[in-house]
C-alpha cells in the first residue's frame, strides 16, 4: 500500500494510507470509544452554550471574554478534529486513514491544542494586569489589544503547525504504516520514517518548548506576580475577592497542563504500556474541553449573572409573544 513520488531526484515512498492501531488486545475497548462519544456530546453542548452566552450577553463583551470565547472555540474544534472521526473508525473497525487525511487531521488536532495553551496564556495576561495594575487595567487590556494578542497567537500556531506537517511530507515510509496511537499523532508518525527524521525530532522538541513549556512558565511567572501583589493588599476581604477571580483560570491551567506533562514525563522516565499511554493521552485531550465550560459557568459570577439575565429576558419575550399569538387565533 505504497506510492512512489520522485522529488528533486530523490525517491520518497509515501503510503496510500496509515493504519491507526489504537488500543490493542484490550477487551471491551468499544465501550471506551462510546464513552468518548458521550464526552464529545457534552463538549459540544457546553462550549456552544458558553460561546452563545458570550455572544448574546452584552456585559460579557469585554477583552477577557474574547480570550474565553477563543478557548471555548478551540476546545470545540479540537474535540471535533479528534473524537468523531477516530471513534467512528474504531467502532466500525475500519482503522485505515489516507495519507492526506492523516496529515490534515494532525494539523487541526495540534493547531487547536496549541490554541488552547495560548488562550490560557492570554487569560493569565488578563488576570495579572487586573490584579497588579487595577487602575490601568481598562487602559491596557482593551478589546482591540486582546483581539490583536489572539490574532498573533493564531498566526504563530498556524506557522509552527504548518512547519510540523510540511516536514512530515519530506519523509519516506518504506517499512511499517502502523501508527501506535489513537490518531495521527506527530511522534508515532514521523518515527515510522526510514530516511533522516532529525528535523522532525527537532520540531517535536520545539513544539513542546514553544507551545507547552514557555506558556506554562509565563503563566507561573504571572501568578508569582499576582501572589506578590496580593500580599500587599491589607484587607483580607479584598484579597479573597481578588483570589476568587483567578480560581477558574488556575483550575483550567491545572487540567490542561498537568495530564500532558505527566504523560511526557512518564514516557521519558519509565516504560509505559502503549494502552496506558493511549488512554491517558486521549483523556488528557478530551476531558479538559468538556469540563472547561462547566467550570466557567459554575465558578465565574459574571457568567452566572449573564445566564440569569438571558433566561429572564427569554421568559419575558416568550410571555409577551404568547398573548399576541392567542389574539391572532381569534
PDB file of C-alpha atoms in Angstrom:
ATOM      1  CA  UNK A   1       0.000   0.000   0.000  1.00  0.00           C
ATOM      2  CA  UNK A   2       2.689   2.478  -1.034  1.00  0.00           C
ATOM      3  CA  UNK A   3       3.034   5.159  -3.683  1.00  0.00           C
ATOM      4  CA  UNK A   4       6.398   6.270  -5.052  1.00  0.00           C
ATOM      5  CA  UNK A   5       6.981  10.003  -5.503  1.00  0.00           C
ATOM      6  CA  UNK A   6      10.036  11.462  -7.195  1.00  0.00           C
ATOM      7  CA  UNK A   7      11.137  14.801  -5.727  1.00  0.00           C
ATOM      8  CA  UNK A   8      14.367  16.627  -6.638  1.00  0.00           C
ATOM      9  CA  UNK A   9      15.939  13.430  -7.988  1.00  0.00           C
ATOM     10  CA  UNK A  10      15.182  11.604  -4.732  1.00  0.00           C
ATOM     11  CA  UNK A  11      12.611   8.868  -4.374  1.00  0.00           C
ATOM     12  CA  UNK A  12      10.159   9.075  -1.499  1.00  0.00           C
ATOM     13  CA  UNK A  13       7.833   6.227  -0.638  1.00  0.00           C
ATOM     14  CA  UNK A  14       4.547   7.531   0.655  1.00  0.00           C
ATOM     15  CA  UNK A  15       1.859   5.147   1.865  1.00  0.00           C
ATOM     16  CA  UNK A  16      -1.604   5.467   0.429  1.00  0.00           C
ATOM     17  CA  UNK A  17      -2.895   5.085   3.994  1.00  0.00           C
ATOM     18  CA  UNK A  18      -1.809   4.638   7.601  1.00  0.00           C
ATOM     19  CA  UNK A  19      -3.192   2.042   9.990  1.00  0.00           C
ATOM     20  CA  UNK A  20      -4.178   3.541  13.368  1.00  0.00           C
ATOM     21  CA  UNK A  21      -3.609   0.735  15.861  1.00  0.00           C
ATOM     22  CA  UNK A  22      -5.381   2.278  18.869  1.00  0.00           C
ATOM     23  CA  UNK A  23      -5.975   0.095  21.928  1.00  0.00           C
ATOM     24  CA  UNK A  24      -4.502  -3.340  21.203  1.00  0.00           C
ATOM     25  CA  UNK A  25      -5.710  -6.613  22.747  1.00  0.00           C
ATOM     26  CA  UNK A  26      -7.972  -4.748  25.162  1.00  0.00           C
ATOM     27  CA  UNK A  27     -11.367  -6.289  25.889  1.00  0.00           C
ATOM     28  CA  UNK A  28     -14.448  -4.088  25.700  1.00  0.00           C
ATOM     29  CA  UNK A  29     -12.454  -1.271  24.073  1.00  0.00           C
ATOM     30  CA  UNK A  30     -15.571  -0.289  22.118  1.00  0.00           C
ATOM     31  CA  UNK A  31     -17.173   0.889  25.351  1.00  0.00           C
ATOM     32  CA  UNK A  32     -14.262   3.261  25.800  1.00  0.00           C
ATOM     33  CA  UNK A  33     -14.859   4.798  22.383  1.00  0.00           C
ATOM     34  CA  UNK A  34     -18.592   5.042  23.151  1.00  0.00           C
ATOM     35  CA  UNK A  35     -17.630   6.909  26.333  1.00  0.00           C
ATOM     36  CA  UNK A  36     -15.589   9.305  24.198  1.00  0.00           C
ATOM     37  CA  UNK A  37     -18.680   9.926  22.046  1.00  0.00           C
ATOM     38  CA  UNK A  38     -20.561  10.917  25.222  1.00  0.00           C
ATOM     39  CA  UNK A  39     -17.665  13.200  26.230  1.00  0.00           C
ATOM     40  CA  UNK A  40     -17.781  14.805  22.786  1.00  0.00           C
ATOM     41  CA  UNK A  41     -21.540  15.431  23.004  1.00  0.00           C
ATOM     42  CA  UNK A  42     -21.131  17.176  26.378  1.00  0.00           C
ATOM     43  CA  UNK A  43     -18.172  19.152  24.983  1.00  0.00           C
ATOM     44  CA  UNK A  44     -20.214  20.412  22.022  1.00  0.00           C
ATOM     45  CA  UNK A  45     -23.182  21.397  24.199  1.00  0.00           C
ATOM     46  CA  UNK A  46     -21.068  23.051  26.908  1.00  0.00           C
ATOM     47  CA  UNK A  47     -18.771  25.067  24.665  1.00  0.00           C
ATOM     48  CA  UNK A  48     -21.604  26.070  22.320  1.00  0.00           C
ATOM     49  CA  UNK A  49     -23.522  27.269  25.383  1.00  0.00           C
ATOM     50  CA  UNK A  50     -20.583  29.352  26.637  1.00  0.00           C
ATOM     51  CA  UNK A  51     -19.956  30.835  23.186  1.00  0.00           C
ATOM     52  CA  UNK A  52     -23.656  31.624  22.759  1.00  0.00           C
ATOM     53  CA  UNK A  53     -23.821  33.237  26.207  1.00  0.00           C
ATOM     54  CA  UNK A  54     -20.788  35.436  25.498  1.00  0.00           C
ATOM     55  CA  UNK A  55     -22.245  36.430  22.115  1.00  0.00           C
ATOM     56  CA  UNK A  56     -25.719  37.293  23.462  1.00  0.00           C
ATOM     57  CA  UNK A  57     -24.793  38.920  26.801  1.00  0.00           C
ATOM     58  CA  UNK A  58     -23.538  42.462  26.248  1.00  0.00           C
ATOM     59  CA  UNK A  59     -21.989  42.520  29.731  1.00  0.00           C
ATOM     60  CA  UNK A  60     -19.567  39.845  28.544  1.00  0.00           C
ATOM     61  CA  UNK A  61     -18.407  41.841  25.521  1.00  0.00           C
ATOM     62  CA  UNK A  62     -15.074  42.566  27.217  1.00  0.00           C
ATOM     63  CA  UNK A  63     -11.427  41.831  26.481  1.00  0.00           C
ATOM     64  CA  UNK A  64     -11.309  38.930  28.957  1.00  0.00           C
ATOM     65  CA  UNK A  65     -14.215  37.130  27.319  1.00  0.00           C
ATOM     66  CA  UNK A  66     -12.658  37.443  23.882  1.00  0.00           C
ATOM     67  CA  UNK A  67      -9.991  35.076  25.245  1.00  0.00           C
ATOM     68  CA  UNK A  68     -12.637  32.887  26.921  1.00  0.00           C
ATOM     69  CA  UNK A  69     -14.573  32.703  23.635  1.00  0.00           C
ATOM     70  CA  UNK A  70     -11.373  31.733  21.818  1.00  0.00           C
ATOM     71  CA  UNK A  71     -10.691  28.997  24.403  1.00  0.00           C
ATOM     72  CA  UNK A  72     -14.223  27.601  24.020  1.00  0.00           C
ATOM     73  CA  UNK A  73     -13.909  27.718  20.218  1.00  0.00           C
ATOM     74  CA  UNK A  74     -10.522  25.932  20.374  1.00  0.00           C
ATOM     75  CA  UNK A  75     -11.943  23.292  22.740  1.00  0.00           C
ATOM     76  CA  UNK A  76     -14.906  22.687  20.443  1.00  0.00           C
ATOM     77  CA  UNK A  77     -12.851  22.483  17.250  1.00  0.00           C
ATOM     78  CA  UNK A  78     -10.080  20.436  18.856  1.00  0.00           C
ATOM     79  CA  UNK A  79     -12.537  17.811  20.089  1.00  0.00           C
ATOM     80  CA  UNK A  80     -14.297  17.835  16.709  1.00  0.00           C
ATOM     81  CA  UNK A  81     -10.988  17.204  14.931  1.00  0.00           C
ATOM     82  CA  UNK A  82     -10.124  14.316  17.257  1.00  0.00           C
ATOM     83  CA  UNK A  83     -13.101  12.334  18.550  1.00  0.00           C
ATOM     84  CA  UNK A  84     -15.801  11.837  15.835  1.00  0.00           C
ATOM     85  CA  UNK A  85     -13.510  10.618  13.053  1.00  0.00           C
ATOM     86  CA  UNK A  86     -11.452   8.231  15.158  1.00  0.00           C
ATOM     87  CA  UNK A  87     -14.296   6.947  17.339  1.00  0.00           C
ATOM     88  CA  UNK A  88     -16.162   6.096  14.123  1.00  0.00           C
ATOM     89  CA  UNK A  89     -13.073   4.328  12.735  1.00  0.00           C
ATOM     90  CA  UNK A  90     -12.630   2.126  15.795  1.00  0.00           C
ATOM     91  CA  UNK A  91     -16.328   1.393  16.297  1.00  0.00           C
ATOM     92  CA  UNK A  92     -16.601   0.291  12.634  1.00  0.00           C
ATOM     93  CA  UNK A  93     -13.205  -1.469  12.860  1.00  0.00           C
ATOM     94  CA  UNK A  94     -12.019   0.381   9.761  1.00  0.00           C
ATOM     95  CA  UNK A  95      -8.763   1.805  11.088  1.00  0.00           C
ATOM     96  CA  UNK A  96      -7.118   2.889   7.840  1.00  0.00           C
ATOM     97  CA  UNK A  97      -6.825   6.602   7.110  1.00  0.00           C
ATOM     98  CA  UNK A  98      -5.450   8.026   3.881  1.00  0.00           C
ATOM     99  CA  UNK A  99      -2.079   9.802   3.862  1.00  0.00           C
ATOM    100  CA  UNK A 100      -3.657  13.184   3.066  1.00  0.00           C
ATOM    101  CA  UNK A 101      -6.421  12.835   5.664  1.00  0.00           C
ATOM    102  CA  UNK A 102      -3.850  11.793   8.256  1.00  0.00           C
ATOM    103  CA  UNK A 103      -1.800  14.952   7.750  1.00  0.00           C
ATOM    104  CA  UNK A 104      -4.927  17.107   7.700  1.00  0.00           C
ATOM    105  CA  UNK A 105      -6.122  15.564  10.957  1.00  0.00           C
ATOM    106  CA  UNK A 106      -2.679  16.021  12.515  1.00  0.00           C
ATOM    107  CA  UNK A 107      -2.676  19.693  11.511  1.00  0.00           C
ATOM    108  CA  UNK A 108      -6.049  20.533  13.074  1.00  0.00           C
ATOM    109  CA  UNK A 109      -5.616  18.457  16.252  1.00  0.00           C
ATOM    110  CA  UNK A 110      -2.267  20.099  17.039  1.00  0.00           C
ATOM    111  CA  UNK A 111      -3.424  23.554  15.892  1.00  0.00           C
ATOM    112  CA  UNK A 112      -6.327  23.673  18.328  1.00  0.00           C
ATOM    113  CA  UNK A 113      -4.293  22.061  21.108  1.00  0.00           C
ATOM    114  CA  UNK A 114      -1.794  24.906  20.646  1.00  0.00           C
ATOM    115  CA  UNK A 115      -4.575  27.483  20.719  1.00  0.00           C
ATOM    116  CA  UNK A 116      -5.918  26.023  23.969  1.00  0.00           C
ATOM    117  CA  UNK A 117      -2.497  26.577  25.537  1.00  0.00           C
ATOM    118  CA  UNK A 118      -2.178  30.083  24.084  1.00  0.00           C
ATOM    119  CA  UNK A 119      -5.703  31.037  25.212  1.00  0.00           C
ATOM    120  CA  UNK A 120      -4.791  30.107  28.800  1.00  0.00           C
ATOM    121  CA  UNK A 121      -1.712  32.332  28.441  1.00  0.00           C
ATOM    122  CA  UNK A 122      -3.872  35.225  27.189  1.00  0.00           C
ATOM    123  CA  UNK A 123      -6.195  34.792  30.190  1.00  0.00           C
ATOM    124  CA  UNK A 124      -3.154  34.833  32.504  1.00  0.00           C
ATOM    125  CA  UNK A 125      -2.144  38.178  30.950  1.00  0.00           C
ATOM    126  CA  UNK A 126      -5.652  39.489  31.673  1.00  0.00           C
ATOM    127  CA  UNK A 127      -5.505  38.370  35.329  1.00  0.00           C
ATOM    128  CA  UNK A 128      -2.002  39.720  36.046  1.00  0.00           C
ATOM    129  CA  UNK A 129      -2.907  43.178  34.707  1.00  0.00           C
ATOM    130  CA  UNK A 130      -6.259  43.185  36.557  1.00  0.00           C
ATOM    131  CA  UNK A 131      -4.651  42.433  39.932  1.00  0.00           C
ATOM    132  CA  UNK A 132      -1.204  44.003  39.663  1.00  0.00           C
ATOM    133  CA  UNK A 133      -2.286  47.162  37.795  1.00  0.00           C
ATOM    134  CA  UNK A 134      -6.014  47.561  38.615  1.00  0.00           C
ATOM    135  CA  UNK A 135      -6.141  51.310  37.947  1.00  0.00           C
ATOM    136  CA  UNK A 136      -4.634  50.894  34.466  1.00  0.00           C
ATOM    137  CA  UNK A 137      -6.472  47.665  33.579  1.00  0.00           C
ATOM    138  CA  UNK A 138      -9.091  49.200  31.259  1.00  0.00           C
ATOM    139  CA  UNK A 139      -6.423  51.270  29.503  1.00  0.00           C
ATOM    140  CA  UNK A 140      -4.087  48.312  28.918  1.00  0.00           C
ATOM    141  CA  UNK A 141      -6.443  45.360  28.371  1.00  0.00           C
ATOM    142  CA  UNK A 142      -8.804  46.693  25.741  1.00  0.00           C
ATOM    143  CA  UNK A 143     -10.854  44.666  23.275  1.00  0.00           C
ATOM    144  CA  UNK A 144      -8.567  45.734  20.423  1.00  0.00           C
ATOM    145  CA  UNK A 145      -5.473  44.738  22.429  1.00  0.00           C
ATOM    146  CA  UNK A 146      -6.873  41.292  23.260  1.00  0.00           C
ATOM    147  CA  UNK A 147      -8.023  40.786  19.661  1.00  0.00           C
ATOM    148  CA  UNK A 148      -4.504  41.627  18.470  1.00  0.00           C
ATOM    149  CA  UNK A 149      -2.957  39.201  21.004  1.00  0.00           C
ATOM    150  CA  UNK A 150      -5.315  36.395  19.978  1.00  0.00           C
ATOM    151  CA  UNK A 151      -4.650  37.126  16.293  1.00  0.00           C
ATOM    152  CA  UNK A 152      -0.861  36.951  16.780  1.00  0.00           C
ATOM    153  CA  UNK A 153      -1.209  33.686  18.733  1.00  0.00           C
ATOM    154  CA  UNK A 154      -3.350  32.224  15.929  1.00  0.00           C
ATOM    155  CA  UNK A 155      -0.732  33.236  13.347  1.00  0.00           C
ATOM    156  CA  UNK A 156       2.111  31.739  15.394  1.00  0.00           C
ATOM    157  CA  UNK A 157       0.164  28.492  15.928  1.00  0.00           C
ATOM    158  CA  UNK A 158      -0.620  28.162  12.222  1.00  0.00           C
ATOM    159  CA  UNK A 159       3.031  28.760  11.280  1.00  0.00           C
ATOM    160  CA  UNK A 160       4.507  26.239  13.728  1.00  0.00           C
ATOM    161  CA  UNK A 161       1.954  23.507  12.894  1.00  0.00           C
ATOM    162  CA  UNK A 162       2.379  24.112   9.153  1.00  0.00           C
ATOM    163  CA  UNK A 163       6.130  23.611   9.564  1.00  0.00           C
ATOM    164  CA  UNK A 164       5.485  20.442  11.564  1.00  0.00           C
ATOM    165  CA  UNK A 165       3.257  18.959   8.856  1.00  0.00           C
ATOM    166  CA  UNK A 166       5.430  20.093   5.931  1.00  0.00           C
ATOM    167  CA  UNK A 167       8.442  18.323   7.454  1.00  0.00           C
ATOM    168  CA  UNK A 168       6.475  15.068   7.521  1.00  0.00           C
ATOM    169  CA  UNK A 169       5.833  15.359   3.763  1.00  0.00           C
ATOM    170  CA  UNK A 170       9.616  15.018   3.243  1.00  0.00           C
ATOM    171  CA  UNK A 171       9.724  11.613   4.958  1.00  0.00           C
ATOM    172  CA  UNK A 172       9.815   8.263   3.214  1.00  0.00           C
ATOM    173  CA  UNK A 173       7.779   5.416   4.723  1.00  0.00           C
ATOM    174  CA  UNK A 174       9.235   2.181   3.401  1.00  0.00           C
ATOM    175  CA  UNK A 175       8.654  -0.039   6.440  1.00  0.00           C
ATOM    176  CA  UNK A 176       5.622  -0.063   8.737  1.00  0.00           C
ATOM    177  CA  UNK A 177       2.474   2.013   8.228  1.00  0.00           C
ATOM    178  CA  UNK A 178       1.041   1.172  11.659  1.00  0.00           C
ATOM    179  CA  UNK A 179       0.720   4.273  13.850  1.00  0.00           C
ATOM    180  CA  UNK A 180       0.956   3.296  17.517  1.00  0.00           C
ATOM    181  CA  UNK A 181      -1.609   5.789  18.723  1.00  0.00           C
ATOM    182  CA  UNK A 182      -5.326   6.545  18.646  1.00  0.00           C
ATOM    183  CA  UNK A 183      -4.961   9.259  15.974  1.00  0.00           C
ATOM    184  CA  UNK A 184      -2.368  10.534  13.504  1.00  0.00           C
ATOM    185  CA  UNK A 185      -0.037  11.638  16.274  1.00  0.00           C
ATOM    186  CA  UNK A 186       3.089  13.545  15.305  1.00  0.00           C
ATOM    187  CA  UNK A 187       5.683  11.414  17.114  1.00  0.00           C
ATOM    188  CA  UNK A 188       4.344   7.945  16.214  1.00  0.00           C
ATOM    189  CA  UNK A 189       4.012   9.037  12.555  1.00  0.00           C
ATOM    190  CA  UNK A 190       7.463  10.536  11.915  1.00  0.00           C
ATOM    191  CA  UNK A 191       9.198   7.715  13.829  1.00  0.00           C
ATOM    192  CA  UNK A 192       7.968   5.309  11.107  1.00  0.00           C
ATOM    193  CA  UNK A 193      10.153   7.023   8.501  1.00  0.00           C
ATOM    194  CA  UNK A 194      13.113   5.156   7.034  1.00  0.00           C
ATOM    195  CA  UNK A 195      15.061   8.271   5.989  1.00  0.00           C
ATOM    196  CA  UNK A 196      16.544  11.010   8.196  1.00  0.00           C
ATOM    197  CA  UNK A 197      13.901  12.361  10.570  1.00  0.00           C
ATOM    198  CA  UNK A 198      16.211  14.521  12.707  1.00  0.00           C
ATOM    199  CA  UNK A 199      14.404  17.761  11.674  1.00  0.00           C
ATOM    200  CA  UNK A 200      11.147  16.174  12.850  1.00  0.00           C
ATOM    201  CA  UNK A 201      12.675  15.376  16.251  1.00  0.00           C
ATOM    202  CA  UNK A 202      13.862  18.969  16.494  1.00  0.00           C
ATOM    203  CA  UNK A 203      10.411  20.198  15.501  1.00  0.00           C
ATOM    204  CA  UNK A 204       8.787  17.987  18.151  1.00  0.00           C
ATOM    205  CA  UNK A 205      11.020  19.444  20.874  1.00  0.00           C
ATOM    206  CA  UNK A 206      10.397  22.962  19.539  1.00  0.00           C
ATOM    207  CA  UNK A 207       6.656  22.351  19.707  1.00  0.00           C
ATOM    208  CA  UNK A 208       6.891  21.194  23.324  1.00  0.00           C
ATOM    209  CA  UNK A 209       9.030  24.225  24.204  1.00  0.00           C
ATOM    210  CA  UNK A 210       7.040  26.949  22.420  1.00  0.00           C
ATOM    211  CA  UNK A 211       3.516  25.606  22.858  1.00  0.00           C
ATOM    212  CA  UNK A 212       3.680  23.942  26.284  1.00  0.00           C
ATOM    213  CA  UNK A 213       6.758  24.837  28.338  1.00  0.00           C
ATOM    214  CA  UNK A 214       7.092  28.576  27.608  1.00  0.00           C
ATOM    215  CA  UNK A 215       3.353  29.358  28.038  1.00  0.00           C
ATOM    216  CA  UNK A 216       3.273  27.384  31.303  1.00  0.00           C
ATOM    217  CA  UNK A 217       6.416  29.185  32.514  1.00  0.00           C
ATOM    218  CA  UNK A 218       4.891  32.585  31.687  1.00  0.00           C
ATOM    219  CA  UNK A 219       1.652  31.625  33.436  1.00  0.00           C
ATOM    220  CA  UNK A 220       3.674  30.583  36.520  1.00  0.00           C
ATOM    221  CA  UNK A 221       5.542  33.921  36.456  1.00  0.00           C
ATOM    222  CA  UNK A 222       2.241  35.806  36.145  1.00  0.00           C
ATOM    223  CA  UNK A 223       0.850  34.050  39.211  1.00  0.00           C
ATOM    224  CA  UNK A 224       4.062  34.764  41.111  1.00  0.00           C
ATOM    225  CA  UNK A 225       3.463  38.449  40.361  1.00  0.00           C
ATOM    226  CA  UNK A 226      -0.183  38.069  41.372  1.00  0.00           C
ATOM    227  CA  UNK A 227       0.856  36.404  44.654  1.00  0.00           C
ATOM    228  CA  UNK A 228       3.249  39.265  45.463  1.00  0.00           C
ATOM    229  CA  UNK A 229       0.540  41.808  44.640  1.00  0.00           C
ATOM    230  CA  UNK A 230      -1.978  40.027  46.876  1.00  0.00           C
ATOM    231  CA  UNK A 231       0.461  40.140  49.809  1.00  0.00           C
ATOM    232  CA  UNK A 232       0.412  43.936  49.580  1.00  0.00           C
ATOM    233  CA  UNK A 233      -3.378  44.053  49.941  1.00  0.00           C
ATOM    234  CA  UNK A 234      -4.050  44.791  53.605  1.00  0.00           C
ATOM    235  CA  UNK A 235      -7.765  43.944  53.750  1.00  0.00           C
ATOM    236  CA  UNK A 236      -8.489  40.217  53.813  1.00  0.00           C
ATOM    237  CA  UNK A 237     -11.864  40.555  52.062  1.00  0.00           C
ATOM    238  CA  UNK A 238     -10.321  42.302  49.051  1.00  0.00           C
ATOM    239  CA  UNK A 239      -7.563  39.672  48.911  1.00  0.00           C
ATOM    240  CA  UNK A 240     -10.093  36.818  48.878  1.00  0.00           C
ATOM    241  CA  UNK A 241     -12.170  38.595  46.217  1.00  0.00           C
ATOM    242  CA  UNK A 242      -9.085  39.024  44.021  1.00  0.00           C
ATOM    243  CA  UNK A 243      -8.115  35.373  44.526  1.00  0.00           C
ATOM    244  CA  UNK A 244     -11.605  34.217  43.504  1.00  0.00           C
ATOM    245  CA  UNK A 245     -11.204  35.864  40.114  1.00  0.00           C
ATOM    246  CA  UNK A 246      -8.216  33.563  39.477  1.00  0.00           C
ATOM    247  CA  UNK A 247      -9.625  30.224  40.666  1.00  0.00           C
ATOM    248  CA  UNK A 248     -11.380  29.307  37.405  1.00  0.00           C
ATOM    249  CA  UNK A 249      -8.280  30.053  35.371  1.00  0.00           C
ATOM    250  CA  UNK A 250      -6.000  28.132  37.736  1.00  0.00           C
ATOM    251  CA  UNK A 251      -8.255  25.064  37.540  1.00  0.00           C
ATOM    252  CA  UNK A 252      -8.226  25.221  33.725  1.00  0.00           C
ATOM    253  CA  UNK A 253      -4.433  25.542  33.694  1.00  0.00           C
ATOM    254  CA  UNK A 254      -4.052  22.532  36.001  1.00  0.00           C
ATOM    255  CA  UNK A 255      -6.463  20.390  33.972  1.00  0.00           C
ATOM    256  CA  UNK A 256      -4.740  21.175  30.676  1.00  0.00           C
ATOM    257  CA  UNK A 257      -1.025  21.089  31.525  1.00  0.00           C
ATOM    258  CA  UNK A 258      -0.712  18.528  34.333  1.00  0.00           C
ATOM    259  CA  UNK A 259      -2.053  15.484  32.381  1.00  0.00           C
ATOM    260  CA  UNK A 260       0.011  16.340  29.292  1.00  0.00           C
ATOM    261  CA  UNK A 261       3.254  16.818  31.224  1.00  0.00           C
ATOM    262  CA  UNK A 262       2.624  13.710  33.325  1.00  0.00           C
ATOM    263  CA  UNK A 263       2.337  11.677  30.107  1.00  0.00           C
ATOM    264  CA  UNK A 264       5.561  13.153  28.702  1.00  0.00           C
ATOM    265  CA  UNK A 265       7.464  12.624  31.960  1.00  0.00           C
ATOM    266  CA  UNK A 266       6.235   9.062  32.485  1.00  0.00           C
ATOM    267  CA  UNK A 267       7.117   8.185  28.870  1.00  0.00           C
ATOM    268  CA  UNK A 268      10.631   9.591  29.265  1.00  0.00           C
ATOM    269  CA  UNK A 269      11.390   8.114  32.687  1.00  0.00           C
ATOM    270  CA  UNK A 270       9.603   4.736  32.722  1.00  0.00           C
ATOM    271  CA  UNK A 271       8.424   2.024  30.364  1.00  0.00           C
ATOM    272  CA  UNK A 272       4.715   2.713  29.868  1.00  0.00           C
ATOM    273  CA  UNK A 273       2.378   0.178  28.263  1.00  0.00           C
ATOM    274  CA  UNK A 274       1.058   1.531  24.930  1.00  0.00           C
ATOM    275  CA  UNK A 275      -2.577   1.105  26.028  1.00  0.00           C
ATOM    276  CA  UNK A 276      -1.916   3.059  29.228  1.00  0.00           C
ATOM    277  CA  UNK A 277      -0.255   5.862  27.284  1.00  0.00           C
ATOM    278  CA  UNK A 278      -3.106   5.989  24.761  1.00  0.00           C
ATOM    279  CA  UNK A 279      -5.842   6.066  27.422  1.00  0.00           C
ATOM    280  CA  UNK A 280      -4.059   8.794  29.392  1.00  0.00           C
ATOM    281  CA  UNK A 281      -3.368  10.809  26.231  1.00  0.00           C
ATOM    282  CA  UNK A 282      -6.913  10.726  24.934  1.00  0.00           C
ATOM    283  CA  UNK A 283      -8.353  11.615  28.348  1.00  0.00           C
ATOM    284  CA  UNK A 284      -5.878  14.497  28.628  1.00  0.00           C
ATOM    285  CA  UNK A 285      -7.102  15.823  25.275  1.00  0.00           C
ATOM    286  CA  UNK A 286     -10.813  15.051  25.640  1.00  0.00           C
ATOM    287  CA  UNK A 287     -11.723  15.761  29.279  1.00  0.00           C
ATOM    288  CA  UNK A 288     -10.485  19.392  29.725  1.00  0.00           C
ATOM    289  CA  UNK A 289     -12.553  20.708  26.744  1.00  0.00           C
ATOM    290  CA  UNK A 290     -15.607  19.046  28.309  1.00  0.00           C
ATOM    291  CA  UNK A 291     -15.013  20.481  31.800  1.00  0.00           C
ATOM    292  CA  UNK A 292     -13.845  23.987  30.843  1.00  0.00           C
ATOM    293  CA  UNK A 293     -17.327  25.426  30.132  1.00  0.00           C
ATOM    294  CA  UNK A 294     -18.745  23.763  33.256  1.00  0.00           C
ATOM    295  CA  UNK A 295     -16.043  25.334  35.421  1.00  0.00           C
ATOM    296  CA  UNK A 296     -16.516  28.760  33.853  1.00  0.00           C
ATOM    297  CA  UNK A 297     -20.290  28.507  34.327  1.00  0.00           C
ATOM    298  CA  UNK A 298     -20.140  27.431  37.973  1.00  0.00           C
ATOM    299  CA  UNK A 299     -17.051  29.350  39.123  1.00  0.00           C
ATOM    300  CA  UNK A 300     -17.450  32.708  37.382  1.00  0.00           C
ATOM    301  CA  UNK A 301     -20.030  35.085  38.863  1.00  0.00           C
ATOM    302  CA  UNK A 302     -20.155  37.255  35.717  1.00  0.00           C
ATOM    303  CA  UNK A 303     -21.162  34.295  33.551  1.00  0.00           C
ATOM    304  CA  UNK A 304     -23.787  33.092  36.053  1.00  0.00           C
ATOM    305  CA  UNK A 305     -25.332  36.562  36.249  1.00  0.00           C
ATOM    306  CA  UNK A 306     -25.371  36.863  32.451  1.00  0.00           C
ATOM    307  CA  UNK A 307     -27.088  33.459  32.143  1.00  0.00           C
ATOM    308  CA  UNK A 308     -29.751  34.556  34.662  1.00  0.00           C
ATOM    309  CA  UNK A 309     -30.335  37.815  32.768  1.00  0.00           C
ATOM    310  CA  UNK A 310     -30.630  35.981  29.432  1.00  0.00           C
ATOM    311  CA  UNK A 311     -33.023  33.455  30.992  1.00  0.00           C
ATOM    312  CA  UNK A 312     -35.255  36.212  32.407  1.00  0.00           C
ATOM    313  CA  UNK A 313     -35.173  38.062  29.077  1.00  0.00           C
ATOM    314  CA  UNK A 314     -36.191  34.873  27.247  1.00  0.00           C
ATOM    315  CA  UNK A 315     -39.082  34.312  29.686  1.00  0.00           C
ATOM    316  CA  UNK A 316     -40.316  37.905  29.240  1.00  0.00           C
ATOM    317  CA  UNK A 317     -40.100  37.660  25.444  1.00  0.00           C
ATOM    318  CA  UNK A 318     -41.962  34.347  25.492  1.00  0.00           C
ATOM    319  CA  UNK A 319     -44.664  35.778  27.808  1.00  0.00           C
ATOM    320  CA  UNK A 320     -45.121  38.783  25.512  1.00  0.00           C
ATOM    321  CA  UNK A 321     -45.317  36.635  22.366  1.00  0.00           C
ATOM    322  CA  UNK A 322     -47.830  34.171  23.845  1.00  0.00           C
ATOM    323  CA  UNK A 323     -50.784  36.643  24.214  1.00  0.00           C
ATOM    324  CA  UNK A 324     -50.101  38.027  20.733  1.00  0.00           C
ATOM    325  CA  UNK A 325     -50.294  34.504  19.266  1.00  0.00           C
ATOM    326  CA  UNK A 326     -53.504  33.838  21.225  1.00  0.00           C
ATOM    327  CA  UNK A 327     -55.115  37.044  19.908  1.00  0.00           C
ATOM    328  CA  UNK A 328     -54.025  36.218  16.370  1.00  0.00           C
ATOM    329  CA  UNK A 329     -56.035  32.990  16.538  1.00  0.00           C
ATOM    330  CA  UNK A 330     -59.206  34.994  17.055  1.00  0.00           C
TER     331      UNK A 330
END
